[in-house]
Amino acid sequence: MKHPCTQARRLARMAGAAGLALALATASSAVLADDFPNKPLRMVVGFAPGGGADIVARLVGAKMAESLGQQVVVENRAGATGTIAADNVARSPADGYSLFLGSQSTMVVAPSLFPTLPFKPETDFEPVSQVVTMPLILVVNPALIDVKSVGELTEHIRKAGNGALSYASSGQGGPQHIAGELYAHRVGTKVTHVPYKGESAAIADVLGGHVPYMFANLPVALPHIASGKVRPLAITSLKRDPKAPEIPTLAESGFKDFEVSTWYGVFAPAKTPKPVVDKLSASIRTALEQRDMQAKLSEQGFTVVGSDSADFSRFVGAELPRWSVLIRDIGIKPE
């Protein structure tokens, strides 16, 4: 049996070694953050150019480049509700040079729709900052002459019958898809979902009259509303949006508590050193504090958030179970 004093000394040495290792690791991370970045970064977007995610990535990336002193290259890897892009970044080195502009659809909806995803948002990523949020707008093609309100669209859907009418979305699992299914569920009539590879293609077919309606992101819909090419019926936030105060909410239009908003945030691969994550987060928040940046994002229909890493982590942690329950209750299945 080992003498108690000998065992105590051994434990003390082990504790000292562990403390030294931790101190060295911390110091190493701090040095890494001091040198970071010393080469261009890439921000991977899971959707096609021209959509809301692409707009945010390019605006934020350009401002981050100013404060970091390195170019931020936007890389579009569209498809599979953004999960192709997410997987690419999750498998990248955890050094802060590969970032993912994640959305609600990829990071909190897709895990409930596709249980065999090659990554897990809660374990394979470090949330850096939630950048912006925005509501969706329910818009219809003006060819639907008798549809000028949510109530009239609801009647139109019910008269058409199960599956006879269709709606467009930017892809399976996106907020437009979720909003469309939630609306159909509340109406009590099946509507055929027509998914596209990106929001630009979806709204193009609504503009062309090939699909009668969709829930569109605010920045994508506003120019077409202004030109009269689509008719707005309602917004999906619980309160009217100051950028379109004349448009009522779904909740005002007879659908109590109807709320589906989308958001974009920056994620780094898991185990990216905290000082690097903090430096990236500070860069994003500095960018979002600039008046010209806020004006550009506001013009596009976005509301600036600019959270730090800890707040964003808590937000994502709360969103995952909320959307899981909603998808289960509506009965949305992969198509």
JSON list of C-alpha atoms in Angstrom, two decimals, residues 48 51 139 141 166-172 176-177 193-217 220 224 230:
[
{"chain": "A", "resi": 48, "resn": "ALA", "atom": "CA", "xyz": [-27.27, 30.17, -54.59]},
{"chain": "A", "resi": 51, "resn": "GLY", "atom": "CA", "xyz": [-30.65, 35.13, -52.24]},
{"chain": "A", "resi": 139, "resn": "VAL", "atom": "CA", "xyz": [-47.12, 37.02, -51.51]},
{"chain": "A", "resi": 141, "resn": "ASN", "atom": "CA", "xyz": [-49.28, 36.53, -58.12]},
{"chain": "A", "resi": 166, "resn": "SER", "atom": "CA", "xyz": [-49.33, 24.77, -54.93]},
{"chain": "A", "resi": 167, "resn": "TYR", "atom": "CA", "xyz": [-46.82, 27.08, -53.28]},
{"chain": "A", "resi": 168, "resn": "ALA", "atom": "CA", "xyz": [-43.13, 27.69, -53.98]},
{"chain": "A", "resi": 169, "resn": "SER", "atom": "CA", "xyz": [-40.18, 27.65, -51.59]},
{"chain": "A", "resi": 170, "resn": "SER", "atom": "CA", "xyz": [-36.41, 27.97, -51.75]},
{"chain": "A", "resi": 171, "resn": "GLY", "atom": "CA", "xyz": [-36.01, 24.31, -50.86]},
{"chain": "A", "resi": 172, "resn": "GLN", "atom": "CA", "xyz": [-36.95, 21.55, -48.49]},
{"chain": "A", "resi": 176, "resn": "GLN", "atom": "CA", "xyz": [-40.47, 29.24, -46.60]},
{"chain": "A", "resi": 177, "resn": "HIS", "atom": "CA", "xyz": [-41.26, 25.51, -46.63]},
{"chain": "A", "resi": 193, "resn": "HIS", "atom": "CA", "xyz": [-45.11, 22.08, -52.06]},
{"chain": "A", "resi": 194, "resn": "VAL", "atom": "CA", "xyz": [-42.89, 23.00, -55.04]},
{"chain": "A", "resi": 195, "resn": "PRO", "atom": "CA", "xyz": [-39.26, 23.31, -53.84]},
{"chain": "A", "resi": 196, "resn": "TYR", "atom": "CA", "xyz": [-36.60, 25.16, -55.84]},
{"chain": "A", "resi": 197, "resn": "LYS", "atom": "CA", "xyz": [-32.84, 25.40, -55.59]},
{"chain": "A", "resi": 198, "resn": "GLY", "atom": "CA", "xyz": [-32.79, 28.87, -54.12]},
{"chain": "A", "resi": 199, "resn": "GLU", "atom": "CA", "xyz": [-35.23, 31.68, -53.49]},
{"chain": "A", "resi": 200, "resn": "SER", "atom": "CA", "xyz": [-34.47, 33.56, -56.70]},
{"chain": "A", "resi": 201, "resn": "ALA", "atom": "CA", "xyz": [-35.76, 30.63, -58.78]},
{"chain": "A", "resi": 202, "resn": "ALA", "atom": "CA", "xyz": [-38.81, 30.20, -56.54]},
{"chain": "A", "resi": 203, "resn": "ILE", "atom": "CA", "xyz": [-39.98, 33.79, -56.73]},
{"chain": "A", "resi": 204, "resn": "ALA", "atom": "CA", "xyz": [-39.27, 33.87, -60.48]},
{"chain": "A", "resi": 205, "resn": "ASP", "atom": "CA", "xyz": [-41.93, 31.21, -60.96]},
{"chain": "A", "resi": 206, "resn": "VAL", "atom": "CA", "xyz": [-44.37, 33.08, -58.74]},
{"chain": "A", "resi": 207, "resn": "LEU", "atom": "CA", "xyz": [-43.70, 36.22, -60.82]},
{"chain": "A", "resi": 208, "resn": "GLY", "atom": "CA", "xyz": [-44.28, 34.19, -63.96]},
{"chain": "A", "resi": 209, "resn": "GLY", "atom": "CA", "xyz": [-47.57, 32.80, -62.69]},
{"chain": "A", "resi": 210, "resn": "HIS", "atom": "CA", "xyz": [-46.38, 29.19, -62.70]},
{"chain": "A", "resi": 211, "resn": "VAL", "atom": "CA", "xyz": [-46.95, 28.91, -58.93]},
{"chain": "A", "resi": 212, "resn": "PRO", "atom": "CA", "xyz": [-49.61, 31.08, -57.31]},
{"chain": "A", "resi": 213, "resn": "TYR", "atom": "CA", "xyz": [-48.02, 32.01, -54.00]},
{"chain": "A", "resi": 214, "resn": "MET", "atom": "CA", "xyz": [-45.09, 31.65, -51.61]},
{"chain": "A", "resi": 215, "resn": "PHE", "atom": "CA", "xyz": [-43.66, 32.85, -48.32]},
{"chain": "A", "resi": 216, "resn": "ALA", "atom": "CA", "xyz": [-40.68, 34.97, -49.39]},
{"chain": "A", "resi": 217, "resn": "ASN", "atom": "CA", "xyz": [-37.88, 36.56, -47.40]},
{"chain": "A", "resi": 220, "resn": "VAL", "atom": "CA", "xyz": [-36.24, 39.36, -51.83]},
{"chain": "A", "resi": 224, "resn": "HIS", "atom": "CA", "xyz": [-41.29, 42.97, -56.50]},
{"chain": "A", "resi": 230, "resn": "VAL", "atom": "CA", "xyz": [-46.51, 40.37, -56.54]}
]
